[in-house]
PDB file of N, CA and C in Angstrom:
ATOM      1  N   MET A   1       0.845  -1.192   0.000  1.00 51.00           N
ATOM      2  CA  MET A   1       0.000   0.000   0.000  1.00 51.00           C
ATOM      3  C   MET A   1       0.886   1.249   0.000  1.00 51.00           C
ATOM      4  N   MET A   2       0.549   2.185  -0.885  1.00 49.00           N
ATOM      5  CA  MET A   2       1.331   3.402  -0.984  1.00 49.00           C
ATOM      6  C   MET A   2       0.744   4.474  -0.076  1.00 49.00           C
ATOM      7  N   THR A   3       1.587   5.155   0.676  1.00 58.00           N
ATOM      8  CA  THR A   3       1.100   6.246   1.520  1.00 58.00           C
ATOM      9  C   THR A   3       1.404   7.573   0.839  1.00 58.00           C
ATOM     10  N   ARG A   4       0.561   8.544   1.123  1.00 62.00           N
ATOM     11  CA  ARG A   4       0.751   9.868   0.535  1.00 62.00           C
ATOM     12  C   ARG A   4       1.626  10.704   1.464  1.00 62.00           C
ATOM     13  N   THR A   5       2.534  11.448   0.889  1.00 66.00           N
ATOM     14  CA  THR A   5       3.379  12.334   1.682  1.00 66.00           C
ATOM     15  C   THR A   5       2.629  13.642   1.935  1.00 66.00           C
ATOM     16  N   GLY A   6       3.152  14.417   2.867  1.00 65.00           N
ATOM     17  CA  GLY A   6       2.547  15.711   3.173  1.00 65.00           C
ATOM     18  C   GLY A   6       2.479  16.606   1.957  1.00 65.00           C
ATOM     19  N   SER A   7       3.548  16.581   1.141  1.00 77.00           N
ATOM     20  CA  SER A   7       3.548  17.441  -0.046  1.00 77.00           C
ATOM     21  C   SER A   7       2.514  16.979  -1.073  1.00 77.00           C
ATOM     22  N   GLN A   8       2.275  15.669  -1.169  1.00 81.00           N
ATOM     23  CA  GLN A   8       1.241  15.174  -2.088  1.00 81.00           C
ATOM     24  C   GLN A   8      -0.144  15.628  -1.638  1.00 81.00           C
ATOM     25  N   VAL A   9      -0.380  15.600  -0.334  1.00 78.00           N
ATOM     26  CA  VAL A   9      -1.662  16.059   0.215  1.00 78.00           C
ATOM     27  C   VAL A   9      -1.838  17.545  -0.069  1.00 78.00           C
ATOM     28  N   GLU A  10      -0.780  18.341   0.119  1.00 79.00           N
ATOM     29  CA  GLU A  10      -0.846  19.775  -0.175  1.00 79.00           C
ATOM     30  C   GLU A  10      -1.188  20.021  -1.643  1.00 79.00           C
ATOM     31  N   VAL A  11      -0.570  19.270  -2.528  1.00 80.00           N
ATOM     32  CA  VAL A  11      -0.833  19.430  -3.961  1.00 80.00           C
ATOM     33  C   VAL A  11      -2.298  19.099  -4.263  1.00 80.00           C
ATOM     34  N   GLU A  12      -2.813  18.024  -3.672  1.00 84.00           N
ATOM     35  CA  GLU A  12      -4.217  17.648  -3.891  1.00 84.00           C
ATOM     36  C   GLU A  12      -5.155  18.742  -3.383  1.00 84.00           C
ATOM     37  N   GLN A  13      -4.830  19.340  -2.231  1.00 84.00           N
ATOM     38  CA  GLN A  13      -5.654  20.424  -1.695  1.00 84.00           C
ATOM     39  C   GLN A  13      -5.632  21.636  -2.627  1.00 84.00           C
ATOM     40  N   LEU A  14      -4.459  21.956  -3.139  1.00 86.00           N
ATOM     41  CA  LEU A  14      -4.357  23.076  -4.078  1.00 86.00           C
ATOM     42  C   LEU A  14      -5.144  22.804  -5.356  1.00 86.00           C
ATOM     43  N   LEU A  15      -5.106  21.582  -5.841  1.00 89.00           N
ATOM     44  CA  LEU A  15      -5.870  21.244  -7.040  1.00 89.00           C
ATOM     45  C   LEU A  15      -7.364  21.418  -6.805  1.00 89.00           C
ATOM     46  N   ASP A  16      -7.848  21.034  -5.616  1.00 89.00           N
ATOM     47  CA  ASP A  16      -9.256  21.246  -5.280  1.00 89.00           C
ATOM     48  C   ASP A  16      -9.601  22.736  -5.301  1.00 89.00           C
ATOM     49  N   VAL A  17      -8.710  23.556  -4.765  1.00 91.00           N
ATOM     50  CA  VAL A  17      -8.929  25.005  -4.756  1.00 91.00           C
ATOM     51  C   VAL A  17      -8.946  25.541  -6.184  1.00 91.00           C
ATOM     52  N   PHE A  18      -7.973  25.126  -6.999  1.00 92.00           N
ATOM     53  CA  PHE A  18      -7.925  25.598  -8.384  1.00 92.00           C
ATOM     54  C   PHE A  18      -9.179  25.199  -9.149  1.00 92.00           C
ATOM     55  N   LYS A  19      -9.665  23.979  -8.921  1.00 93.00           N
ATOM     56  CA  LYS A  19     -10.895  23.526  -9.588  1.00 93.00           C
ATOM     57  C   LYS A  19     -12.078  24.393  -9.159  1.00 93.00           C
ATOM     58  N   ALA A  20     -12.152  24.696  -7.865  1.00 94.00           N
ATOM     59  CA  ALA A  20     -13.255  25.514  -7.360  1.00 94.00           C
ATOM     60  C   ALA A  20     -13.215  26.919  -7.945  1.00 94.00           C
ATOM     61  N   LEU A  21     -12.006  27.463  -8.096  1.00 93.00           N
ATOM     62  CA  LEU A  21     -11.862  28.831  -8.584  1.00 93.00           C
ATOM     63  C   LEU A  21     -11.817  28.937 -10.102  1.00 93.00           C
ATOM     64  N   ALA A  22     -11.777  27.805 -10.799  1.00 95.00           N
ATOM     65  CA  ALA A  22     -11.717  27.812 -12.259  1.00 95.00           C
ATOM     66  C   ALA A  22     -13.024  28.300 -12.885  1.00 95.00           C
ATOM     67  N   ASN A  23     -14.096  28.282 -12.099  1.00 96.00           N
ATOM     68  CA  ASN A  23     -15.386  28.762 -12.584  1.00 96.00           C
ATOM     69  C   ASN A  23     -15.495  30.252 -12.256  1.00 96.00           C
ATOM     70  N   PRO A  24     -15.723  31.108 -13.259  1.00 96.00           N
ATOM     71  CA  PRO A  24     -15.751  32.553 -12.999  1.00 96.00           C
ATOM     72  C   PRO A  24     -16.851  32.986 -12.028  1.00 96.00           C
ATOM     73  N   VAL A  25     -17.965  32.270 -11.991  1.00 97.00           N
ATOM     74  CA  VAL A  25     -19.054  32.629 -11.078  1.00 97.00           C
ATOM     75  C   VAL A  25     -18.630  32.355  -9.637  1.00 97.00           C
ATOM     76  N   ARG A  26     -18.026  31.195  -9.398  1.00 97.00           N
ATOM     77  CA  ARG A  26     -17.571  30.872  -8.033  1.00 97.00           C
ATOM     78  C   ARG A  26     -16.488  31.853  -7.588  1.00 97.00           C
ATOM     79  N   LEU A  27     -15.590  32.210  -8.492  1.00 96.00           N
ATOM     80  CA  LEU A  27     -14.548  33.179  -8.174  1.00 96.00           C
ATOM     81  C   LEU A  27     -15.177  34.533  -7.817  1.00 96.00           C
ATOM     82  N   GLN A  28     -16.189  34.936  -8.565  1.00 97.00           N
ATOM     83  CA  GLN A  28     -16.871  36.205  -8.289  1.00 97.00           C
ATOM     84  C   GLN A  28     -17.548  36.182  -6.925  1.00 97.00           C
ATOM     85  N   VAL A  29     -18.209  35.099  -6.588  1.00 97.00           N
ATOM     86  CA  VAL A  29     -18.868  34.987  -5.280  1.00 97.00           C
ATOM     87  C   VAL A  29     -17.836  35.121  -4.169  1.00 97.00           C
ATOM     88  N   LEU A  30     -16.700  34.474  -4.313  1.00 97.00           N
ATOM     89  CA  LEU A  30     -15.651  34.564  -3.299  1.00 97.00           C
ATOM     90  C   LEU A  30     -15.172  36.012  -3.156  1.00 97.00           C
ATOM     91  N   ARG A  31     -15.081  36.713  -4.270  1.00 96.00           N
ATOM     92  CA  ARG A  31     -14.700  38.140  -4.232  1.00 96.00           C
ATOM     93  C   ARG A  31     -15.768  38.960  -3.511  1.00 96.00           C
ATOM     94  N   TRP A  32     -17.030  38.725  -3.835  1.00 97.00           N
ATOM     95  CA  TRP A  32     -18.114  39.461  -3.173  1.00 97.00           C
ATOM     96  C   TRP A  32     -18.099  39.222  -1.667  1.00 97.00           C
ATOM     97  N   LEU A  33     -17.842  37.989  -1.274  1.00 96.00           N
ATOM     98  CA  LEU A  33     -17.863  37.653   0.154  1.00 96.00           C
ATOM     99  C   LEU A  33     -16.722  38.320   0.922  1.00 96.00           C
ATOM    100  N   ARG A  34     -15.747  38.829   0.216  1.00 95.00           N
ATOM    101  CA  ARG A  34     -14.658  39.549   0.887  1.00 95.00           C
ATOM    102  C   ARG A  34     -15.181  40.826   1.533  1.00 95.00           C
ATOM    103  N   ASP A  35     -16.214  41.441   0.943  1.00 94.00           N
ATOM    104  CA  ASP A  35     -16.822  42.673   1.455  1.00 94.00           C
ATOM    105  C   ASP A  35     -18.340  42.531   1.369  1.00 94.00           C
ATOM    106  N   PRO A  36     -18.926  41.680   2.226  1.00 93.00           N
ATOM    107  CA  PRO A  36     -20.359  41.363   2.088  1.00 93.00           C
ATOM    108  C   PRO A  36     -21.290  42.548   2.266  1.00 93.00           C
ATOM    109  N   GLU A  37     -20.926  43.500   3.094  1.00 91.00           N
ATOM    110  CA  GLU A  37     -21.812  44.646   3.318  1.00 91.00           C
ATOM    111  C   GLU A  37     -21.913  45.531   2.070  1.00 91.00           C
ATOM    112  N   ARG A  38     -20.910  45.485   1.238  1.00 92.00           N
ATOM    113  CA  ARG A  38     -20.922  46.275   0.002  1.00 92.00           C
ATOM    114  C   ARG A  38     -21.722  45.589  -1.104  1.00 92.00           C
ATOM    115  N   HIS A  39     -21.720  44.255  -1.100  1.00 94.00           N
ATOM    116  CA  HIS A  39     -22.275  43.523  -2.239  1.00 94.00           C
ATOM    117  C   HIS A  39     -23.637  42.873  -2.000  1.00 94.00           C
ATOM    118  N   PHE A  40     -24.085  42.819  -0.752  1.00 90.00           N
ATOM    119  CA  PHE A  40     -25.342  42.128  -0.460  1.00 90.00           C
ATOM    120  C   PHE A  40     -26.255  43.022   0.378  1.00 90.00           C
ATOM    121  N   PRO A  41     -27.571  42.778   0.323  1.00 84.00           N
ATOM    122  CA  PRO A  41     -28.550  43.636   1.010  1.00 84.00           C
ATOM    123  C   PRO A  41     -28.534  43.447   2.529  1.00 84.00           C
ATOM    124  N   VAL A  42     -27.732  44.240   3.205  1.00 77.00           N
ATOM    125  CA  VAL A  42     -27.579  44.134   4.664  1.00 77.00           C
ATOM    126  C   VAL A  42     -28.906  44.399   5.371  1.00 77.00           C
ATOM    127  N   ASP A  43     -29.718  45.287   4.812  1.00 82.00           N
ATOM    128  CA  ASP A  43     -30.999  45.625   5.447  1.00 82.00           C
ATOM    129  C   ASP A  43     -31.960  44.441   5.501  1.00 82.00           C
ATOM    130  N   ARG A  44     -31.765  43.454   4.639  1.00 78.00           N
ATOM    131  CA  ARG A  44     -32.637  42.272   4.639  1.00 78.00           C
ATOM    132  C   ARG A  44     -31.972  41.054   5.261  1.00 78.00           C
ATOM    133  N   ALA A  45     -30.770  41.223   5.785  1.00 75.00           N
ATOM    134  CA  ALA A  45     -30.039  40.093   6.372  1.00 75.00           C
ATOM    135  C   ALA A  45     -30.669  39.693   7.703  1.00 75.00           C
ATOM    136  N   ILE A  46     -30.734  38.379   7.951  1.00 79.00           N
ATOM    137  CA  ILE A  46     -31.255  37.901   9.237  1.00 79.00           C
ATOM    138  C   ILE A  46     -30.116  37.618  10.209  1.00 79.00           C
ATOM    139  N   ALA A  47     -28.888  37.759   9.744  1.00 82.00           N
ATOM    140  CA  ALA A  47     -27.705  37.582  10.592  1.00 82.00           C
ATOM    141  C   ALA A  47     -26.632  38.543  10.084  1.00 82.00           C
ATOM    142  N   ASP A  48     -25.678  38.845  10.929  1.00 82.00           N
ATOM    143  CA  ASP A  48     -24.598  39.752  10.569  1.00 82.00           C
ATOM    144  C   ASP A  48     -23.766  39.138   9.434  1.00 82.00           C
ATOM    145  N   PRO A  49     -23.739  39.771   8.264  1.00 86.00           N
ATOM    146  CA  PRO A  49     -23.022  39.185   7.126  1.00 86.00           C
ATOM    147  C   PRO A  49     -21.512  39.095   7.339  1.00 86.00           C
ATOM    148  N   VAL A  50     -20.962  39.957   8.186  1.00 83.00           N
ATOM    149  CA  VAL A  50     -19.525  39.917   8.449  1.00 83.00           C
ATOM    150  C   VAL A  50     -19.195  38.794   9.434  1.00 83.00           C
ATOM    151  N   GLU A  51     -20.009  38.661  10.479  1.00 87.00           N
ATOM    152  CA  GLU A  51     -19.743  37.653  11.506  1.00 87.00           C
ATOM    153  C   GLU A  51     -20.220  36.258  11.110  1.00 87.00           C
ATOM    154  N   VAL A  52     -21.426  36.174  10.561  1.00 89.00           N
ATOM    155  CA  VAL A  52     -22.057  34.881  10.276  1.00 89.00           C
ATOM    156  C   VAL A  52     -21.928  34.488   8.806  1.00 89.00           C
ATOM    157  N   GLY A  53     -22.054  35.469   7.928  1.00 93.00           N
ATOM    158  CA  GLY A  53     -21.995  35.203   6.504  1.00 93.00           C
ATOM    159  C   GLY A  53     -23.235  35.700   5.789  1.00 93.00           C
ATOM    160  N   VAL A  54     -23.268  35.445   4.496  1.00 94.00           N
ATOM    161  CA  VAL A  54     -24.357  35.901   3.626  1.00 94.00           C
ATOM    162  C   VAL A  54     -25.286  34.731   3.359  1.00 94.00           C
ATOM    163  N   CYS A  55     -26.581  34.998   3.452  1.00 92.00           N
ATOM    164  CA  CYS A  55     -27.585  33.967   3.189  1.00 92.00           C
ATOM    165  C   CYS A  55     -27.496  33.520   1.728  1.00 92.00           C
ATOM    166  N   VAL A  56     -27.609  32.209   1.539  1.00 94.00           N
ATOM    167  CA  VAL A  56     -27.518  31.658   0.189  1.00 94.00           C
ATOM    168  C   VAL A  56     -28.592  32.250  -0.726  1.00 94.00           C
ATOM    169  N   SER A  57     -29.740  32.616  -0.175  1.00 93.00           N
ATOM    170  CA  SER A  57     -30.788  33.212  -1.018  1.00 93.00           C
ATOM    171  C   SER A  57     -30.360  34.573  -1.562  1.00 93.00           C
ATOM    172  N   HIS A  58     -29.556  35.334  -0.803  1.00 94.00           N
ATOM    173  CA  HIS A  58     -29.065  36.618  -1.294  1.00 94.00           C
ATOM    174  C   HIS A  58     -28.004  36.424  -2.374  1.00 94.00           C
ATOM    175  N   ILE A  59     -27.184  35.381  -2.217  1.00 96.00           N
ATOM    176  CA  ILE A  59     -26.192  35.064  -3.244  1.00 96.00           C
ATOM    177  C   ILE A  59     -26.909  34.660  -4.530  1.00 96.00           C
ATOM    178  N   GLN A  60     -27.929  33.809  -4.372  1.00 95.00           N
ATOM    179  CA  GLN A  60     -28.706  33.348  -5.529  1.00 95.00           C
ATOM    180  C   GLN A  60     -29.372  34.530  -6.237  1.00 95.00           C
ATOM    181  N   GLU A  61     -29.963  35.418  -5.460  1.00 94.00           N
ATOM    182  CA  GLU A  61     -30.647  36.582  -6.019  1.00 94.00           C
ATOM    183  C   GLU A  61     -29.672  37.446  -6.835  1.00 94.00           C
ATOM    184  N   LYS A  62     -28.490  37.670  -6.294  1.00 95.00           N
ATOM    185  CA  LYS A  62     -27.497  38.513  -6.987  1.00 95.00           C
ATOM    186  C   LYS A  62     -26.989  37.843  -8.268  1.00 95.00           C
ATOM    187  N   LEU A  63     -26.832  36.529  -8.229  1.00 96.00           N
ATOM    188  CA  LEU A  63     -26.338  35.802  -9.398  1.00 96.00           C
ATOM    189  C   LEU A  63     -27.418  35.587 -10.452  1.00 96.00           C
ATOM    190  N   GLY A  64     -28.667  35.470 -10.011  1.00 96.00           N
ATOM    191  CA  GLY A  64     -29.748  35.181 -10.945  1.00 96.00           C
ATOM    192  C   GLY A  64     -29.720  33.757 -11.468  1.00 96.00           C
ATOM    193  N   LEU A  65     -29.177  32.853 -10.657  1.00 96.00           N
ATOM    194  CA  LEU A  65     -29.094  31.442 -11.037  1.00 96.00           C
ATOM    195  C   LEU A  65     -30.049  30.611 -10.180  1.00 96.00           C
ATOM    196  N   ALA A  66     -30.283  29.386 -10.588  1.00 95.00           N
ATOM    197  CA  ALA A  66     -31.154  28.482  -9.832  1.00 95.00           C
ATOM    198  C   ALA A  66     -30.551  28.206  -8.455  1.00 95.00           C
ATOM    199  N   GLN A  67     -31.426  28.030  -7.488  1.00 92.00           N
ATOM    200  CA  GLN A  67     -30.976  27.762  -6.116  1.00 92.00           C
ATOM    201  C   GLN A  67     -30.102  26.523  -6.056  1.00 92.00           C
ATOM    202  N   SER A  68     -30.460  25.496  -6.821  1.00 94.00           N
ATOM    203  CA  SER A  68     -29.683  24.254  -6.800  1.00 94.00           C
ATOM    204  C   SER A  68     -28.269  24.486  -7.339  1.00 94.00           C
ATOM    205  N   THR A  69     -28.141  25.326  -8.357  1.00 96.00           N
ATOM    206  CA  THR A  69     -26.823  25.643  -8.924  1.00 96.00           C
ATOM    207  C   THR A  69     -25.978  26.393  -7.912  1.00 96.00           C
ATOM    208  N   VAL A  70     -26.572  27.400  -7.280  1.00 96.00           N
ATOM    209  CA  VAL A  70     -25.837  28.198  -6.295  1.00 96.00           C
ATOM    210  C   VAL A  70     -25.431  27.330  -5.110  1.00 96.00           C
ATOM    211  N   SER A  71     -26.323  26.477  -4.653  1.00 94.00           N
ATOM    212  CA  SER A  71     -25.990  25.584  -3.531  1.00 94.00           C
ATOM    213  C   SER A  71     -24.838  24.650  -3.898  1.00 94.00           C
ATOM    214  N   ALA A  72     -24.846  24.141  -5.124  1.00 96.00           N
ATOM    215  CA  ALA A  72     -23.761  23.258  -5.569  1.00 96.00           C
ATOM    216  C   ALA A  72     -22.444  24.032  -5.643  1.00 96.00           C
ATOM    217  N   TYR A  73     -22.494  25.255  -6.152  1.00 97.00           N
ATOM    218  CA  TYR A  73     -21.293  26.091  -6.216  1.00 97.00           C
ATOM    219  C   TYR A  73     -20.734  26.345  -4.821  1.00 97.00           C
ATOM    220  N   MET A  74     -21.624  26.689  -3.874  1.00 97.00           N
ATOM    221  CA  MET A  74     -21.175  27.009  -2.521  1.00 97.00           C
ATOM    222  C   MET A  74     -20.627  25.766  -1.816  1.00 97.00           C
ATOM    223  N   ALA A  75     -21.238  24.618  -2.075  1.00 95.00           N
ATOM    224  CA  ALA A  75     -20.742  23.370  -1.487  1.00 95.00           C
ATOM    225  C   ALA A  75     -19.332  23.060  -1.996  1.00 95.00           C
ATOM    226  N   LEU A  76     -19.085  23.328  -3.267  1.00 95.00           N
ATOM    227  CA  LEU A  76     -17.753  23.105  -3.834  1.00 95.00           C
ATOM    228  C   LEU A  76     -16.726  24.047  -3.211  1.00 95.00           C
ATOM    229  N   LEU A  77     -17.092  25.312  -3.034  1.00 96.00           N
ATOM    230  CA  LEU A  77     -16.198  26.265  -2.372  1.00 96.00           C
ATOM    231  C   LEU A  77     -15.932  25.845  -0.926  1.00 96.00           C
ATOM    232  N   GLN A  78     -16.961  25.302  -0.291  1.00 96.00           N
ATOM    233  CA  GLN A  78     -16.798  24.836   1.096  1.00 96.00           C
ATOM    234  C   GLN A  78     -15.865  23.625   1.154  1.00 96.00           C
ATOM    235  N   ARG A  79     -16.057  22.662   0.271  1.00 94.00           N
ATOM    236  CA  ARG A  79     -15.184  21.477   0.251  1.00 94.00           C
ATOM    237  C   ARG A  79     -13.733  21.855  -0.026  1.00 94.00           C
ATOM    238  N   ALA A  80     -13.530  22.910  -0.813  1.00 93.00           N
ATOM    239  CA  ALA A  80     -12.173  23.375  -1.115  1.00 93.00           C
ATOM    240  C   ALA A  80     -11.569  24.160   0.056  1.00 93.00           C
ATOM    241  N   GLY A  81     -12.380  24.436   1.073  1.00 93.00           N
ATOM    242  CA  GLY A  81     -11.885  25.138   2.251  1.00 93.00           C
ATOM    243  C   GLY A  81     -11.866  26.653   2.110  1.00 93.00           C
ATOM    244  N   LEU A  82     -12.587  27.181   1.139  1.00 96.00           N
ATOM    245  CA  LEU A  82     -12.573  28.619   0.897  1.00 96.00           C
ATOM    246  C   LEU A  82     -13.668  29.367   1.641  1.00 96.00           C
ATOM    247  N   VAL A  83     -14.765  28.675   1.961  1.00 97.00           N
ATOM    248  CA  VAL A  83     -15.862  29.288   2.721  1.00 97.00           C
ATOM    249  C   VAL A  83     -16.306  28.328   3.817  1.00 97.00           C
ATOM    250  N   ARG A  84     -16.962  28.917   4.823  1.00 97.00           N
ATOM    251  CA  ARG A  84     -17.583  28.129   5.889  1.00 97.00           C
ATOM    252  C   ARG A  84     -19.091  28.371   5.848  1.00 97.00           C
ATOM    253  N   ALA A  85     -19.836  27.333   6.134  1.00 96.00           N
ATOM    254  CA  ALA A  85     -21.298  27.431   6.147  1.00 96.00           C
ATOM    255  C   ALA A  85     -21.797  27.429   7.586  1.00 96.00           C
ATOM    256  N   THR A  86     -22.808  28.271   7.848  1.00 95.00           N
ATOM    257  CA  THR A  86     -23.448  28.330   9.158  1.00 95.00           C
ATOM    258  C   THR A  86     -24.952  28.337   8.943  1.00 95.00           C
ATOM    259  N   ARG A  87     -25.658  27.476   9.670  1.00 93.00           N
ATOM    260  CA  ARG A  87     -27.119  27.461   9.584  1.00 93.00           C
ATOM    261  C   ARG A  87     -27.690  28.484  10.555  1.00 93.00           C
ATOM    262  N   VAL A  88     -28.651  29.274  10.081  1.00 89.00           N
ATOM    263  CA  VAL A  88     -29.413  30.193  10.922  1.00 89.00           C
ATOM    264  C   VAL A  88     -30.868  29.889  10.608  1.00 89.00           C
ATOM    265  N   GLY A  89     -31.518  29.140  11.507  1.00 90.00           N
ATOM    266  CA  GLY A  89     -32.864  28.665  11.216  1.00 90.00           C
ATOM    267  C   GLY A  89     -32.811  27.718  10.043  1.00 90.00           C
ATOM    268  N   LYS A  90     -33.633  27.976   9.038  1.00 91.00           N
ATOM    269  CA  LYS A  90     -33.641  27.100   7.862  1.00 91.00           C
ATOM    270  C   LYS A  90     -32.695  27.592   6.764  1.00 91.00           C
ATOM    271  N   TRP A  91     -31.974  28.671   7.013  1.00 90.00           N
ATOM    272  CA  TRP A  91     -31.125  29.280   6.003  1.00 90.00           C
ATOM    273  C   TRP A  91     -29.654  28.960   6.235  1.00 90.00           C
ATOM    274  N   THR A  92     -28.929  28.774   5.155  1.00 93.00           N
ATOM    275  CA  THR A  92     -27.489  28.567   5.233  1.00 93.00           C
ATOM    276  C   THR A  92     -26.798  29.862   4.826  1.00 93.00           C
ATOM    277  N   HIS A  93     -25.852  30.273   5.659  1.00 95.00           N
ATOM    278  CA  HIS A  93     -25.064  31.481   5.412  1.00 95.00           C
ATOM    279  C   HIS A  93     -23.624  31.072   5.112  1.00 95.00           C
ATOM    280  N   TYR A  94     -23.001  31.803   4.193  1.00 96.00           N
ATOM    281  CA  TYR A  94     -21.627  31.495   3.805  1.00 96.00           C
ATOM    282  C   TYR A  94     -20.718  32.686   4.073  1.00 96.00           C
ATOM    283  N   LYS A  95     -19.531  32.350   4.559  1.00 96.00           N
ATOM    284  CA  LYS A  95     -18.520  33.347   4.889  1.00 96.00           C
ATOM    285  C   LYS A  95     -17.167  32.820   4.436  1.00 96.00           C
ATOM    286  N   ARG A  96     -16.318  33.703   3.948  1.00 97.00           N
ATOM    287  CA  ARG A  96     -14.955  33.297   3.575  1.00 97.00           C
ATOM    288  C   ARG A  96     -14.226  32.763   4.799  1.00 97.00           C
ATOM    289  N   ASP A  97     -13.422  31.751   4.593  1.00 97.00           N
ATOM    290  CA  ASP A  97     -12.563  31.229   5.668  1.00 97.00           C
ATOM    291  C   ASP A  97     -11.185  31.856   5.460  1.00 97.00           C
ATOM    292  N   GLU A  98     -11.013  33.043   6.022  1.00 96.00           N
ATOM    293  CA  GLU A  98      -9.791  33.822   5.780  1.00 96.00           C
ATOM    294  C   GLU A  98      -8.534  33.099   6.249  1.00 96.00           C
ATOM    295  N   ALA A  99      -8.614  32.399   7.387  1.00 95.00           N
ATOM    296  CA  ALA A  99      -7.437  31.674   7.895  1.00 95.00           C
ATOM    297  C   ALA A  99      -7.043  30.569   6.923  1.00 95.00           C
ATOM    298  N   ARG A 100      -8.023  29.860   6.418  1.00 92.00           N
ATOM    299  CA  ARG A 100      -7.753  28.768   5.470  1.00 92.00           C
ATOM    300  C   ARG A 100      -7.232  29.323   4.138  1.00 92.00           C
ATOM    301  N   ILE A 101      -7.785  30.445   3.692  1.00 93.00           N
ATOM    302  CA  ILE A 101      -7.313  31.057   2.451  1.00 93.00           C
ATOM    303  C   ILE A 101      -5.852  31.472   2.602  1.00 93.00           C
ATOM    304  N   ALA A 102      -5.497  32.063   3.739  1.00 93.00           N
ATOM    305  CA  ALA A 102      -4.103  32.465   3.985  1.00 93.00           C
ATOM    306  C   ALA A 102      -3.189  31.242   4.009  1.00 93.00           C
ATOM    307  N   GLU A 103      -3.679  30.160   4.601  1.00 90.00           N
ATOM    308  CA  GLU A 103      -2.909  28.911   4.649  1.00 90.00           C
ATOM    309  C   GLU A 103      -2.686  28.363   3.231  1.00 90.00           C
ATOM    310  N   LEU A 104      -3.722  28.425   2.407  1.00 87.00           N
ATOM    311  CA  LEU A 104      -3.610  27.942   1.031  1.00 87.00           C
ATOM    312  C   LEU A 104      -2.636  28.795   0.217  1.00 87.00           C
ATOM    313  N   VAL A 105      -2.659  30.101   0.439  1.00 88.00           N
ATOM    314  CA  VAL A 105      -1.716  30.993  -0.252  1.00 88.00           C
ATOM    315  C   VAL A 105      -0.287  30.639   0.149  1.00 88.00           C
ATOM    316  N   ALA A 106      -0.084  30.378   1.434  1.00 88.00           N
ATOM    317  CA  ALA A 106       1.252  29.987   1.906  1.00 88.00           C
ATOM    318  C   ALA A 106       1.680  28.653   1.285  1.00 88.00           C
ATOM    319  N   THR A 107       0.749  27.715   1.219  1.00 84.00           N
ATOM    320  CA  THR A 107       1.037  26.408   0.614  1.00 84.00           C
ATOM    321  C   THR A 107       1.417  26.580  -0.857  1.00 84.00           C
ATOM    322  N   LEU A 108       0.680  27.443  -1.536  1.00 82.00           N
ATOM    323  CA  LEU A 108       0.972  27.724  -2.945  1.00 82.00           C
ATOM    324  C   LEU A 108       2.392  28.290  -3.081  1.00 82.00           C
ATOM    325  N   GLY A 109       2.740  29.201  -2.194  1.00 84.00           N
ATOM    326  CA  GLY A 109       4.071  29.784  -2.223  1.00 84.00           C
ATOM    327  C   GLY A 109       5.176  28.758  -2.027  1.00 84.00           C
ATOM    328  N   ARG A 110       4.919  27.764  -1.183  1.00 80.00           N
ATOM    329  CA  ARG A 110       5.906  26.705  -0.948  1.00 80.00           C
ATOM    330  C   ARG A 110       5.957  25.706  -2.091  1.00 80.00           C
ATOM    331  N   SER A 111       4.840  25.535  -2.777  1.00 75.00           N
ATOM    332  CA  SER A 111       4.714  24.469  -3.779  1.00 75.00           C
ATOM    333  C   SER A 111       5.209  24.864  -5.162  1.00 75.00           C
ATOM    334  N   LEU A 112       5.175  26.149  -5.475  1.00 75.00           N
ATOM    335  CA  LEU A 112       5.580  26.576  -6.823  1.00 75.00           C
ATOM    336  C   LEU A 112       6.994  27.122  -6.838  1.00 75.00           C
TER     337      LEU A 112
END
């Protein structure tokens, strides 16, 4: 049985991130989430967009895409470690995982 080295795991994680960001819509959402109060309707938020995140319905509304598509996009960003999901009642809110993004940038710097 072959074991994976730490560097192989890092490369696989980076590939997941690159795949997630290869879609221009997902990349745009990640950019919007960097400054949620500027890009999403704070007056209609049921939770603090900076602390908790942006409701998936607001992301869907801004994109004009089907809810299922937006949910799939956000799940992919979450699996790549770029966003965190928090449930507030029946709604899922998404927020950038800044610590993980910084870690991925550092990994990229070591890997290339």
